[in-house]
Amino acid sequence: MRLSLLGPPGAGKGTQAVRLSADLKLPHVATGDMLRAAIAAGDPVGIEAKRRIDRGALVPDETMVQLVKQRLAKPDCAAGVLFDGFPRTVAQADALEKVVRLDRVVLFEVAAAALVERLGGRRVCSKCGRNFHVRFAPPKAAGACDACAGALIQRDDDREEAIRNRLQVYEEQTAPLAAYYDARKTLRRVDAAAPPDRVYESLRRALG
Ligand code: AMP
């Protein structure tokens, strides 16, 4: 089974992907996480990408396609994969199609106003990457991850100006993928404005 979660930043793809990947035993391939790991490791790819990520722009297609091809070549991806945040452009989708065909793409639908609120209050664990929200999903102890006690931080691209850019980039470059996968009869939609458990139920139904 090869799946991809599609949707604007802040739609909850990451949160749902962690749960779905554990339940379906599929490797969770989150390209944003891969880039942040490359930055933390001081890799040239990460250093090059950081400027764009911090201002809410996309990393070039060639870089992303290369990164994903290397990841897909690992043995754990042989039987299936769960993409989170890839593809994000039609060029990436075309490149992916030459390597593997996606069985399902699930579009997470949420109104823009809710996204700004979700992203602005988001905090992430600097150690394990788990997401929290200052209002909607606060940690048990302020500033510390429930899972590993790592320090919670705000991503640079979760600041107001970058958020606005990311939403615009999504509309212009990523949203056209809904029609792309609809045409291939691969697309399913879920209402991602609902609470996380409800979204998860819709997601499982959408996957059949
Ligand atoms: P995310 O964690 O999915 O929100 O990704 C964070 C940032 O990483 C995005 O705003 C982009 O700058 C970059 N990024 C992640 N995935 C991709 C992709 N498939 N194509 C281009 N840029 C990406």
PDB file of C-alpha atoms and ligand atoms in Angstrom:
ATOM      1  CA  MET A   1       0.000   0.000   0.000  1.00  0.00           C
ATOM      2  CA  ARG A   2       1.435   3.379  -1.055  1.00  0.00           C
ATOM      3  CA  LEU A   3      -0.319   6.379   0.414  1.00  0.00           C
ATOM      4  CA  SER A   4       0.126  10.108   0.586  1.00  0.00           C
ATOM      5  CA  LEU A   5      -1.479  12.679   2.867  1.00  0.00           C
ATOM      6  CA  LEU A   6      -2.137  15.926   1.020  1.00  0.00           C
ATOM      7  CA  GLY A   7      -3.285  19.184   2.561  1.00  0.00           C
ATOM      8  CA  PRO A   8      -2.287  22.643   3.713  1.00  0.00           C
ATOM      9  CA  PRO A   9       0.255  23.210   6.474  1.00  0.00           C
ATOM     10  CA  GLY A  10      -1.453  22.865   9.847  1.00  0.00           C
ATOM     11  CA  ALA A  11      -4.129  20.456   8.574  1.00  0.00           C
ATOM     12  CA  GLY A  12      -2.905  17.730  10.944  1.00  0.00           C
ATOM     13  CA  LYS A  13      -1.199  15.461   8.411  1.00  0.00           C
ATOM     14  CA  GLY A  14       1.770  14.828  10.692  1.00  0.00           C
ATOM     15  CA  THR A  15      -0.334  13.912  13.721  1.00  0.00           C
ATOM     16  CA  GLN A  16      -2.512  11.513  11.729  1.00  0.00           C
ATOM     17  CA  ALA A  17       0.452  10.056   9.855  1.00  0.00           C
ATOM     18  CA  VAL A  18       2.220   9.007  13.074  1.00  0.00           C
ATOM     19  CA  ARG A  19      -0.852   7.015  14.150  1.00  0.00           C
ATOM     20  CA  LEU A  20      -1.628   5.599  10.713  1.00  0.00           C
ATOM     21  CA  SER A  21       1.945   4.503  10.112  1.00  0.00           C
ATOM     22  CA  ALA A  22       1.980   2.598  13.426  1.00  0.00           C
ATOM     23  CA  ASP A  23      -1.412   0.938  12.744  1.00  0.00           C
ATOM     24  CA  LEU A  24      -0.701  -0.008   9.115  1.00  0.00           C
ATOM     25  CA  LYS A  25       2.986  -0.746   9.752  1.00  0.00           C
ATOM     26  CA  LEU A  26       4.059   1.536   6.921  1.00  0.00           C
ATOM     27  CA  PRO A  27       7.189   3.682   7.069  1.00  0.00           C
ATOM     28  CA  HIS A  28       6.259   7.328   7.664  1.00  0.00           C
ATOM     29  CA  VAL A  29       8.126   9.364   5.076  1.00  0.00           C
ATOM     30  CA  ALA A  30       7.703  13.019   6.061  1.00  0.00           C
ATOM     31  CA  THR A  31       9.826  15.162   3.781  1.00  0.00           C
ATOM     32  CA  GLY A  32       9.676  18.150   6.170  1.00  0.00           C
ATOM     33  CA  ASP A  33      11.083  15.932   8.973  1.00  0.00           C
ATOM     34  CA  MET A  34      13.788  14.660   6.609  1.00  0.00           C
ATOM     35  CA  LEU A  35      14.815  18.220   5.766  1.00  0.00           C
ATOM     36  CA  ARG A  36      14.854  19.268   9.430  1.00  0.00           C
ATOM     37  CA  ALA A  37      17.026  16.231  10.230  1.00  0.00           C
ATOM     38  CA  ALA A  38      19.396  17.229   7.405  1.00  0.00           C
ATOM     39  CA  ILE A  39      19.594  20.755   8.851  1.00  0.00           C
ATOM     40  CA  ALA A  40      20.287  19.424  12.369  1.00  0.00           C
ATOM     41  CA  ALA A  41      23.000  17.125  10.983  1.00  0.00           C
ATOM     42  CA  GLY A  42      24.641  20.006   9.095  1.00  0.00           C
ATOM     43  CA  ASP A  43      24.231  18.197   5.732  1.00  0.00           C
ATOM     44  CA  PRO A  44      24.765  20.348   2.622  1.00  0.00           C
ATOM     45  CA  VAL A  45      21.205  19.557   1.503  1.00  0.00           C
ATOM     46  CA  GLY A  46      19.877  20.907   4.801  1.00  0.00           C
ATOM     47  CA  ILE A  47      22.036  24.028   4.786  1.00  0.00           C
ATOM     48  CA  GLU A  48      20.887  24.819   1.246  1.00  0.00           C
ATOM     49  CA  ALA A  49      17.217  24.192   2.122  1.00  0.00           C
ATOM     50  CA  LYS A  50      17.093  26.107   5.409  1.00  0.00           C
ATOM     51  CA  ARG A  51      16.756  29.613   3.936  1.00  0.00           C
ATOM     52  CA  ARG A  52      13.742  28.579   1.885  1.00  0.00           C
ATOM     53  CA  ILE A  53      12.094  26.599   4.673  1.00  0.00           C
ATOM     54  CA  ASP A  54      12.432  29.452   7.168  1.00  0.00           C
ATOM     55  CA  ARG A  55      10.639  31.890   4.877  1.00  0.00           C
ATOM     56  CA  GLY A  56       7.934  29.394   3.971  1.00  0.00           C
ATOM     57  CA  ALA A  57       9.043  28.667   0.396  1.00  0.00           C
ATOM     58  CA  LEU A  58       9.372  25.204  -1.136  1.00  0.00           C
ATOM     59  CA  VAL A  59      12.688  23.406  -1.560  1.00  0.00           C
ATOM     60  CA  PRO A  60      13.490  22.786  -5.276  1.00  0.00           C
ATOM     61  CA  ASP A  61      11.802  19.786  -6.891  1.00  0.00           C
ATOM     62  CA  GLU A  62      15.098  18.141  -7.970  1.00  0.00           C
ATOM     63  CA  THR A  63      16.355  18.142  -4.356  1.00  0.00           C
ATOM     64  CA  MET A  64      13.112  16.659  -3.055  1.00  0.00           C
ATOM     65  CA  VAL A  65      12.818  14.009  -5.755  1.00  0.00           C
ATOM     66  CA  GLN A  66      16.408  12.942  -5.124  1.00  0.00           C
ATOM     67  CA  LEU A  67      15.804  12.741  -1.363  1.00  0.00           C
ATOM     68  CA  VAL A  68      12.632  10.690  -1.802  1.00  0.00           C
ATOM     69  CA  LYS A  69      14.176   8.319  -4.351  1.00  0.00           C
ATOM     70  CA  GLN A  70      17.006   7.556  -1.920  1.00  0.00           C
ATOM     71  CA  ARG A  71      14.484   6.931   0.855  1.00  0.00           C
ATOM     72  CA  LEU A  72      12.298   4.681  -1.344  1.00  0.00           C
ATOM     73  CA  ALA A  73      15.331   2.540  -2.172  1.00  0.00           C
ATOM     74  CA  LYS A  74      15.634   1.472   1.495  1.00  0.00           C
ATOM     75  CA  PRO A  75      14.283  -2.029   2.228  1.00  0.00           C
ATOM     76  CA  ASP A  76      11.564  -0.862   4.662  1.00  0.00           C
ATOM     77  CA  CYS A  77       9.773   0.884   1.766  1.00  0.00           C
ATOM     78  CA  ALA A  78       9.589  -2.248  -0.401  1.00  0.00           C
ATOM     79  CA  ALA A  79       6.066  -3.255   0.669  1.00  0.00           C
ATOM     80  CA  GLY A  80       4.563   0.201   1.090  1.00  0.00           C
ATOM     81  CA  VAL A  81       4.997   3.738   2.282  1.00  0.00           C
ATOM     82  CA  LEU A  82       3.078   6.580   3.871  1.00  0.00           C
ATOM     83  CA  PHE A  83       4.127   9.963   2.468  1.00  0.00           C
ATOM     84  CA  ASP A  84       3.435  13.053   4.529  1.00  0.00           C
ATOM     85  CA  GLY A  85       4.130  16.325   2.708  1.00  0.00           C
ATOM     86  CA  PHE A  86       5.193  14.744  -0.576  1.00  0.00           C
ATOM     87  CA  PRO A  87       4.487  15.311  -3.414  1.00  0.00           C
ATOM     88  CA  ARG A  88       3.901  19.061  -3.067  1.00  0.00           C
ATOM     89  CA  THR A  89       4.050  20.097  -6.736  1.00  0.00           C
ATOM     90  CA  VAL A  90       2.853  18.602 -10.016  1.00  0.00           C
ATOM     91  CA  ALA A  91       6.508  18.168 -11.061  1.00  0.00           C
ATOM     92  CA  GLN A  92       7.149  16.064  -7.925  1.00  0.00           C
ATOM     93  CA  ALA A  93       4.019  13.990  -8.596  1.00  0.00           C
ATOM     94  CA  ASP A  94       5.148  13.347 -12.186  1.00  0.00           C
ATOM     95  CA  ALA A  95       8.616  12.305 -10.987  1.00  0.00           C
ATOM     96  CA  LEU A  96       7.138  10.007  -8.320  1.00  0.00           C
ATOM     97  CA  GLU A  97       4.840   8.349 -10.846  1.00  0.00           C
ATOM     98  CA  LYS A  98       7.891   7.229 -12.813  1.00  0.00           C
ATOM     99  CA  VAL A  99       9.120   5.313  -9.740  1.00  0.00           C
ATOM    100  CA  VAL A 100       5.968   4.137  -7.923  1.00  0.00           C
ATOM    101  CA  ARG A 101       2.233   4.633  -8.283  1.00  0.00           C
ATOM    102  CA  LEU A 102       0.265   5.871  -5.263  1.00  0.00           C
ATOM    103  CA  ASP A 103      -2.775   3.745  -4.359  1.00  0.00           C
ATOM    104  CA  ARG A 104      -4.503   6.501  -2.385  1.00  0.00           C
ATOM    105  CA  VAL A 105      -4.018  10.211  -1.787  1.00  0.00           C
ATOM    106  CA  VAL A 106      -6.061  11.664   1.058  1.00  0.00           C
ATOM    107  CA  LEU A 107      -6.784  15.384   0.979  1.00  0.00           C
ATOM    108  CA  PHE A 108      -7.138  17.041   4.405  1.00  0.00           C
ATOM    109  CA  GLU A 109      -9.645  19.896   4.116  1.00  0.00           C
ATOM    110  CA  VAL A 110      -9.586  22.771   6.651  1.00  0.00           C
ATOM    111  CA  ALA A 111     -10.531  26.463   6.349  1.00  0.00           C
ATOM    112  CA  ALA A 112      -7.595  28.899   6.147  1.00  0.00           C
ATOM    113  CA  ALA A 113      -8.512  30.796   9.354  1.00  0.00           C
ATOM    114  CA  ALA A 114      -8.238  27.601  11.421  1.00  0.00           C
ATOM    115  CA  LEU A 115      -4.846  26.841   9.876  1.00  0.00           C
ATOM    116  CA  VAL A 116      -3.362  30.153  10.989  1.00  0.00           C
ATOM    117  CA  GLU A 117      -4.534  29.492  14.561  1.00  0.00           C
ATOM    118  CA  ARG A 118      -3.203  25.917  14.530  1.00  0.00           C
ATOM    119  CA  LEU A 119       0.205  26.827  13.114  1.00  0.00           C
ATOM    120  CA  GLY A 120       0.703  29.919  15.289  1.00  0.00           C
ATOM    121  CA  GLY A 121       0.149  27.889  18.489  1.00  0.00           C
ATOM    122  CA  ARG A 122       2.058  24.808  17.399  1.00  0.00           C
ATOM    123  CA  ARG A 123       5.084  23.704  19.421  1.00  0.00           C
ATOM    124  CA  VAL A 124       7.315  20.789  18.487  1.00  0.00           C
ATOM    125  CA  CYS A 125       9.652  18.630  20.516  1.00  0.00           C
ATOM    126  CA  SER A 126      13.255  19.495  19.682  1.00  0.00           C
ATOM    127  CA  LYS A 127      14.233  15.868  20.396  1.00  0.00           C
ATOM    128  CA  CYS A 128      11.546  13.556  18.958  1.00  0.00           C
ATOM    129  CA  GLY A 129       9.583  15.950  16.711  1.00  0.00           C
ATOM    130  CA  ARG A 130       6.196  15.298  18.340  1.00  0.00           C
ATOM    131  CA  ASN A 131       3.648  18.120  17.916  1.00  0.00           C
ATOM    132  CA  PHE A 132       1.735  19.998  20.611  1.00  0.00           C
ATOM    133  CA  HIS A 133      -0.457  23.102  20.626  1.00  0.00           C
ATOM    134  CA  VAL A 134      -0.506  25.795  23.303  1.00  0.00           C
ATOM    135  CA  ARG A 135      -4.332  25.741  23.429  1.00  0.00           C
ATOM    136  CA  PHE A 136      -5.633  22.624  21.679  1.00  0.00           C
ATOM    137  CA  ALA A 137      -3.070  20.016  22.743  1.00  0.00           C
ATOM    138  CA  PRO A 138      -0.896  21.397  25.557  1.00  0.00           C
ATOM    139  CA  PRO A 139       1.833  19.183  27.037  1.00  0.00           C
ATOM    140  CA  LYS A 140       1.348  17.838  30.597  1.00  0.00           C
ATOM    141  CA  ALA A 141       4.354  19.862  31.825  1.00  0.00           C
ATOM    142  CA  ALA A 142       4.781  23.307  30.261  1.00  0.00           C
ATOM    143  CA  GLY A 143       7.538  23.441  27.658  1.00  0.00           C
ATOM    144  CA  ALA A 144       8.389  19.718  27.820  1.00  0.00           C
ATOM    145  CA  CYS A 145       7.462  16.804  25.553  1.00  0.00           C
ATOM    146  CA  ASP A 146       5.081  14.219  27.093  1.00  0.00           C
ATOM    147  CA  ALA A 147       6.867  11.396  25.281  1.00  0.00           C
ATOM    148  CA  CYS A 148      10.573  12.156  25.835  1.00  0.00           C
ATOM    149  CA  ALA A 149      10.734  15.311  28.043  1.00  0.00           C
ATOM    150  CA  GLY A 150      12.611  17.143  25.240  1.00  0.00           C
ATOM    151  CA  ALA A 151      12.285  20.937  25.100  1.00  0.00           C
ATOM    152  CA  LEU A 152       9.329  22.250  23.053  1.00  0.00           C
ATOM    153  CA  ILE A 153      10.174  24.932  20.519  1.00  0.00           C
ATOM    154  CA  GLN A 154       8.376  26.989  17.888  1.00  0.00           C
ATOM    155  CA  ARG A 155       9.498  26.222  14.339  1.00  0.00           C
ATOM    156  CA  ASP A 156      10.897  29.295  12.537  1.00  0.00           C
ATOM    157  CA  ASP A 157       8.399  28.670   9.752  1.00  0.00           C
ATOM    158  CA  ASP A 158       5.492  28.717  12.243  1.00  0.00           C
ATOM    159  CA  ARG A 159       5.962  32.484  12.697  1.00  0.00           C
ATOM    160  CA  GLU A 160       3.323  34.774  11.225  1.00  0.00           C
ATOM    161  CA  GLU A 161       5.037  35.970   8.057  1.00  0.00           C
ATOM    162  CA  ALA A 162       6.227  32.472   7.097  1.00  0.00           C
ATOM    163  CA  ILE A 163       2.750  31.047   7.798  1.00  0.00           C
ATOM    164  CA  ARG A 164       1.212  33.477   5.310  1.00  0.00           C
ATOM    165  CA  ASN A 165       3.783  32.488   2.682  1.00  0.00           C
ATOM    166  CA  ARG A 166       3.264  28.793   3.264  1.00  0.00           C
ATOM    167  CA  LEU A 167      -0.509  29.093   2.826  1.00  0.00           C
ATOM    168  CA  GLN A 168      -0.046  31.037  -0.399  1.00  0.00           C
ATOM    169  CA  VAL A 169       2.522  28.550  -1.704  1.00  0.00           C
ATOM    170  CA  TYR A 170       0.098  25.744  -0.865  1.00  0.00           C
ATOM    171  CA  GLU A 171      -2.728  27.354  -2.860  1.00  0.00           C
ATOM    172  CA  GLU A 172      -0.518  28.063  -5.858  1.00  0.00           C
ATOM    173  CA  GLN A 173       1.696  24.989  -6.060  1.00  0.00           C
ATOM    174  CA  THR A 174       0.220  22.134  -4.009  1.00  0.00           C
ATOM    175  CA  ALA A 175      -3.570  22.528  -4.223  1.00  0.00           C
ATOM    176  CA  PRO A 176      -3.560  21.629  -7.969  1.00  0.00           C
ATOM    177  CA  LEU A 177      -2.569  18.092  -6.927  1.00  0.00           C
ATOM    178  CA  ALA A 178      -6.159  17.465  -5.791  1.00  0.00           C
ATOM    179  CA  ALA A 179      -7.343  17.611  -9.411  1.00  0.00           C
ATOM    180  CA  TYR A 180      -4.251  15.664 -10.518  1.00  0.00           C
ATOM    181  CA  TYR A 181      -5.069  12.686  -8.272  1.00  0.00           C
ATOM    182  CA  ASP A 182      -8.818  13.060  -8.770  1.00  0.00           C
ATOM    183  CA  ALA A 183      -8.208  12.488 -12.475  1.00  0.00           C
ATOM    184  CA  ARG A 184      -6.363   9.264 -11.556  1.00  0.00           C
ATOM    185  CA  LYS A 185      -9.281   8.161  -9.278  1.00  0.00           C
ATOM    186  CA  THR A 186      -6.840   8.042  -6.377  1.00  0.00           C
ATOM    187  CA  LEU A 187      -8.089  11.011  -4.332  1.00  0.00           C
ATOM    188  CA  ARG A 188     -10.229  10.814  -1.183  1.00  0.00           C
ATOM    189  CA  ARG A 189     -11.191  13.788   0.993  1.00  0.00           C
ATOM    190  CA  VAL A 190     -11.499  14.070   4.763  1.00  0.00           C
ATOM    191  CA  ASP A 191     -12.874  16.894   6.901  1.00  0.00           C
ATOM    192  CA  ALA A 192      -9.753  17.744   8.882  1.00  0.00           C
ATOM    193  CA  ALA A 193     -11.440  20.498  10.921  1.00  0.00           C
ATOM    194  CA  ALA A 194     -12.873  17.824  13.252  1.00  0.00           C
ATOM    195  CA  PRO A 195     -11.121  16.663  16.478  1.00  0.00           C
ATOM    196  CA  PRO A 196      -8.132  14.317  15.864  1.00  0.00           C
ATOM    197  CA  ASP A 197      -9.933  11.044  16.752  1.00  0.00           C
ATOM    198  CA  ARG A 198     -12.771  11.869  14.350  1.00  0.00           C
ATOM    199  CA  VAL A 199     -10.314  12.775  11.604  1.00  0.00           C
ATOM    200  CA  TYR A 200      -8.582   9.450  12.154  1.00  0.00           C
ATOM    201  CA  GLU A 201     -11.891   7.570  11.743  1.00  0.00           C
ATOM    202  CA  SER A 202     -12.599   9.440   8.488  1.00  0.00           C
ATOM    203  CA  LEU A 203      -9.083   8.709   7.319  1.00  0.00           C
ATOM    204  CA  ARG A 204      -9.462   4.969   7.934  1.00  0.00           C
ATOM    205  CA  ARG A 205     -12.832   5.001   6.126  1.00  0.00           C
ATOM    206  CA  ALA A 206     -11.280   6.922   3.221  1.00  0.00           C
ATOM    207  CA  LEU A 207      -8.643   4.191   2.902  1.00  0.00           C
ATOM    208  CA  GLY A 208     -11.301   1.471   2.853  1.00  0.00           C
TER     209      GLY A 208
HETATM  210  P1  AMP B   1       6.412  20.377   6.636  1.00  0.00           P
HETATM  211  O1  AMP B   1       7.080  19.862   7.865  1.00  0.00           O
HETATM  212  O2  AMP B   1       5.794  19.290   5.802  1.00  0.00           O
HETATM  213  O3  AMP B   1       5.467  21.505   6.918  1.00  0.00           O
HETATM  214  O4  AMP B   1       7.576  20.990   5.718  1.00  0.00           O
HETATM  215  C1  AMP B   1       8.337  22.102   6.168  1.00  0.00           C
HETATM  216  C2  AMP B   1       8.992  22.796   4.996  1.00  0.00           C
HETATM  217  O5  AMP B   1       9.898  21.892   4.337  1.00  0.00           O
HETATM  218  C3  AMP B   1       8.053  23.254   3.884  1.00  0.00           C
HETATM  219  O6  AMP B   1       7.453  24.510   4.160  1.00  0.00           O
HETATM  220  C4  AMP B   1       9.013  23.325   2.707  1.00  0.00           C
HETATM  221  O7  AMP B   1       9.840  24.464   2.795  1.00  0.00           O
HETATM  222  C5  AMP B   1       9.889  22.105   2.944  1.00  0.00           C
HETATM  223  N1  AMP B   1       9.330  20.897   2.286  1.00  0.00           N
HETATM  224  C6  AMP B   1       8.832  19.772   2.884  1.00  0.00           C
HETATM  225  N2  AMP B   1       8.402  18.888   1.979  1.00  0.00           N
HETATM  226  C7  AMP B   1       8.610  19.461   0.769  1.00  0.00           C
HETATM  227  C8  AMP B   1       8.346  19.060  -0.568  1.00  0.00           C
HETATM  228  N3  AMP B   1       7.766  17.873  -0.858  1.00  0.00           N
HETATM  229  N4  AMP B   1       8.693  19.920  -1.567  1.00  0.00           N
HETATM  230  C9  AMP B   1       9.276  21.107  -1.311  1.00  0.00           C
HETATM  231  N5  AMP B   1       9.540  21.550  -0.078  1.00  0.00           N
HETATM  232  C10 AMP B   1       9.210  20.741   0.968  1.00  0.00           C
END
